[in-house]
């Protein structure tokens, strides 16, 4: 089977979105590293790698079904952040955007009876549930532990642990 033009276009947009996500997390990781949040830096570097892997998954899928992946490039992502909480809030918002985009492609795949793309995207649907839950849980920590320097240090340690736990 071959991908429809519409699905190919949507998947290429998704490749671009995953690439942006990877770049955004890289900028966040770098900011954390400079600021002295070593745990958060490790966490966001790992997130950035994950997003690159998501992008590669889609590139391979498109190419294997007779399509042509468009390799994205983007402008430098925003690298001015207020604080760690703000950074995690931005991350959650970005993940919600990715979720919507995945769901949109699933919708089209179902309408087009493209069972292959629908099955392929199932992994991404589940991944997005995990990602959103992860950021929601991390954001709760600010209410639970606090926002002073000691609390942020604790949250940084939690992020360090999170960066080591396999998906
Ligand atoms: Fe691949 Fe977190 O979106």
Tab-separated table of C-alpha atoms and ligand atoms in Angstrom:
chain	number	residue	atom	x	y	z
A	1	UNK	CA	0.000	0.000	0.000
A	2	UNK	CA	0.968	3.607	-0.500
A	3	UNK	CA	0.227	6.603	1.678
A	4	UNK	CA	-2.380	9.053	0.406
A	5	UNK	CA	-1.126	12.543	-0.404
A	6	UNK	CA	-3.127	13.935	2.492
A	7	UNK	CA	-1.729	11.491	5.064
A	8	UNK	CA	1.786	11.990	3.732
A	9	UNK	CA	1.406	15.764	4.151
A	10	UNK	CA	0.051	15.400	7.691
A	11	UNK	CA	2.832	13.004	8.679
A	12	UNK	CA	5.408	15.418	7.293
A	13	UNK	CA	3.879	18.171	9.412
A	14	UNK	CA	4.162	15.820	12.375
A	15	UNK	CA	7.841	15.211	11.592
A	16	UNK	CA	8.325	18.972	11.743
A	17	UNK	CA	6.417	19.214	15.039
A	18	UNK	CA	8.531	16.471	16.657
A	19	UNK	CA	11.652	18.234	15.419
A	20	UNK	CA	10.482	21.499	17.004
A	21	UNK	CA	9.722	19.631	20.227
A	22	UNK	CA	13.231	18.198	20.211
A	23	UNK	CA	14.755	21.664	19.661
A	24	UNK	CA	12.581	23.250	22.346
A	25	UNK	CA	13.617	20.634	24.894
A	26	UNK	CA	17.236	21.122	23.911
A	27	UNK	CA	16.932	24.869	24.583
A	28	UNK	CA	15.306	24.105	27.931
A	29	UNK	CA	18.048	21.613	28.824
A	30	UNK	CA	20.712	24.160	28.011
A	31	UNK	CA	18.967	26.850	30.100
A	32	UNK	CA	18.732	24.418	33.040
A	33	UNK	CA	22.390	23.524	32.694
A	34	UNK	CA	23.437	27.186	32.735
A	35	UNK	CA	21.115	27.944	35.648
A	36	UNK	CA	22.564	25.104	37.730
A	37	UNK	CA	19.614	22.723	37.634
A	38	UNK	CA	21.596	19.626	36.744
A	39	UNK	CA	18.716	17.196	37.303
A	40	UNK	CA	16.347	19.192	35.122
A	41	UNK	CA	19.068	19.538	32.487
A	42	UNK	CA	19.488	15.740	32.339
A	43	UNK	CA	15.707	15.386	32.135
A	44	UNK	CA	15.316	17.811	29.227
A	45	UNK	CA	18.313	16.485	27.314
A	46	UNK	CA	16.681	13.042	27.526
A	47	UNK	CA	13.333	14.537	26.423
A	48	UNK	CA	15.026	16.127	23.443
A	49	UNK	CA	16.509	12.776	22.385
A	50	UNK	CA	13.111	11.127	22.776
A	51	UNK	CA	11.487	13.661	20.465
A	52	UNK	CA	14.199	13.104	17.880
A	53	UNK	CA	13.435	9.380	18.073
A	54	UNK	CA	9.741	10.142	17.507
A	55	UNK	CA	10.678	12.158	14.446
A	56	UNK	CA	12.824	9.282	13.123
A	57	UNK	CA	10.022	6.766	13.647
A	58	UNK	CA	7.744	8.824	11.412
A	59	UNK	CA	10.460	9.467	8.820
A	60	UNK	CA	11.051	5.703	8.479
A	61	UNK	CA	7.315	5.020	8.305
A	62	UNK	CA	6.674	7.590	5.563
A	63	UNK	CA	9.660	6.395	3.522
A	64	UNK	CA	8.717	2.737	3.880
A	65	UNK	CA	5.242	3.335	2.452
A	66	UNK	CA	6.206	5.023	-0.774
A	67	UNK	CA	6.206	8.553	0.620
A	68	UNK	CA	8.997	11.083	0.893
A	69	UNK	CA	9.937	12.544	4.241
A	70	UNK	CA	10.645	16.233	4.346
A	71	UNK	CA	13.542	16.901	6.690
A	72	UNK	CA	12.702	20.005	8.704
A	73	UNK	CA	14.799	22.904	9.836
A	74	UNK	CA	13.704	25.601	12.192
A	75	UNK	CA	14.639	28.919	13.700
A	76	UNK	CA	16.394	28.967	17.057
A	77	UNK	CA	13.828	28.106	19.685
A	78	UNK	CA	12.960	30.437	22.543
A	79	UNK	CA	15.696	30.203	25.136
A	80	UNK	CA	14.561	32.805	27.666
A	81	UNK	CA	12.734	31.131	30.480
A	82	UNK	CA	11.410	32.571	33.744
A	83	UNK	CA	11.815	29.611	36.039
A	84	UNK	CA	11.576	25.836	36.193
A	85	UNK	CA	7.826	25.776	36.776
A	86	UNK	CA	7.234	27.989	33.766
A	87	UNK	CA	9.385	25.688	31.699
A	88	UNK	CA	7.376	22.626	32.706
A	89	UNK	CA	4.113	24.478	32.015
A	90	UNK	CA	5.351	25.312	28.515
A	91	UNK	CA	6.317	21.668	28.049
A	92	UNK	CA	2.831	20.478	29.007
A	93	UNK	CA	1.246	22.963	26.596
A	94	UNK	CA	3.538	21.794	23.795
A	95	UNK	CA	2.717	18.150	24.500
A	96	UNK	CA	-1.003	18.974	24.369
A	97	UNK	CA	-0.454	20.505	20.935
A	98	UNK	CA	1.361	17.346	19.800
A	99	UNK	CA	-1.481	15.179	21.141
A	100	UNK	CA	-4.065	17.195	19.180
A	101	UNK	CA	-2.000	16.883	16.043
A	102	UNK	CA	-1.641	13.084	16.411
A	103	UNK	CA	-5.384	12.746	17.026
A	104	UNK	CA	-6.091	14.782	13.891
A	105	UNK	CA	-4.025	12.382	11.761
A	106	UNK	CA	-5.747	9.381	13.371
A	107	UNK	CA	-9.104	10.972	12.442
A	108	UNK	CA	-8.091	11.337	8.804
A	109	UNK	CA	-6.554	7.834	8.725
A	110	UNK	CA	-9.833	6.344	9.988
A	111	UNK	CA	-11.867	8.359	7.452
A	112	UNK	CA	-9.581	7.191	4.653
A	113	UNK	CA	-9.649	3.583	5.923
A	114	UNK	CA	-5.858	3.781	6.211
A	115	UNK	CA	-5.557	0.981	8.778
A	116	UNK	CA	-1.802	0.915	8.526
A	117	UNK	CA	-1.324	4.545	9.604
A	118	UNK	CA	-3.983	4.136	12.255
A	119	UNK	CA	-2.085	1.168	13.721
A	120	UNK	CA	1.232	2.988	13.421
A	121	UNK	CA	-0.120	5.980	15.331
A	122	UNK	CA	-1.476	3.900	18.199
A	123	UNK	CA	1.983	3.944	19.808
A	124	UNK	CA	2.012	7.751	19.591
A	125	UNK	CA	-1.471	8.055	21.089
A	126	UNK	CA	-0.334	6.049	24.133
A	127	UNK	CA	2.968	7.901	24.324
A	128	UNK	CA	1.134	11.230	24.488
A	129	UNK	CA	-1.010	10.042	27.398
A	130	UNK	CA	2.190	9.170	29.267
A	131	UNK	CA	3.869	12.451	28.363
A	132	UNK	CA	0.977	14.648	29.455
A	133	UNK	CA	0.587	12.704	32.712
A	134	UNK	CA	4.307	13.003	33.368
A	135	UNK	CA	4.291	16.800	33.067
A	136	UNK	CA	1.034	17.162	35.037
A	137	UNK	CA	2.530	15.093	37.870
A	138	UNK	CA	5.762	17.100	37.824
A	139	UNK	CA	3.824	20.379	37.931
A	140	UNK	CA	1.877	19.169	40.978
A	141	UNK	CA	5.190	18.964	42.836
A	142	UNK	CA	5.364	22.758	43.050
A	143	UNK	CA	2.106	22.838	45.043
A	144	UNK	CA	3.133	19.839	47.124
A	145	UNK	CA	6.762	20.678	47.899
A	146	UNK	CA	6.894	24.420	47.370
A	147	UNK	CA	8.635	27.053	45.321
A	148	UNK	CA	11.481	28.187	47.544
A	149	UNK	CA	15.092	27.322	46.847
A	150	UNK	CA	15.077	24.108	48.875
A	151	UNK	CA	11.880	22.929	47.192
A	152	UNK	CA	13.277	23.641	43.729
A	153	UNK	CA	16.374	21.669	44.682
A	154	UNK	CA	14.134	18.724	45.635
A	155	UNK	CA	12.227	19.000	42.360
A	156	UNK	CA	15.532	19.090	40.491
A	157	UNK	CA	16.425	15.780	42.139
A	158	UNK	CA	13.064	14.319	41.129
A	159	UNK	CA	13.745	15.378	37.535
A	160	UNK	CA	17.162	13.723	37.713
A	161	UNK	CA	15.508	10.460	38.750
A	162	UNK	CA	12.879	10.851	36.051
A	163	UNK	CA	15.607	11.245	33.423
A	164	UNK	CA	17.000	7.845	34.394
A	165	UNK	CA	13.725	5.945	34.448
A	166	UNK	CA	13.022	4.112	31.215
A	167	UNK	CA	9.837	5.040	29.375
B	1	LIG	FE1	6.816	13.376	20.481
B	1	LIG	FE2	6.395	14.519	23.164
B	1	LIG	O1	5.819	14.513	21.433
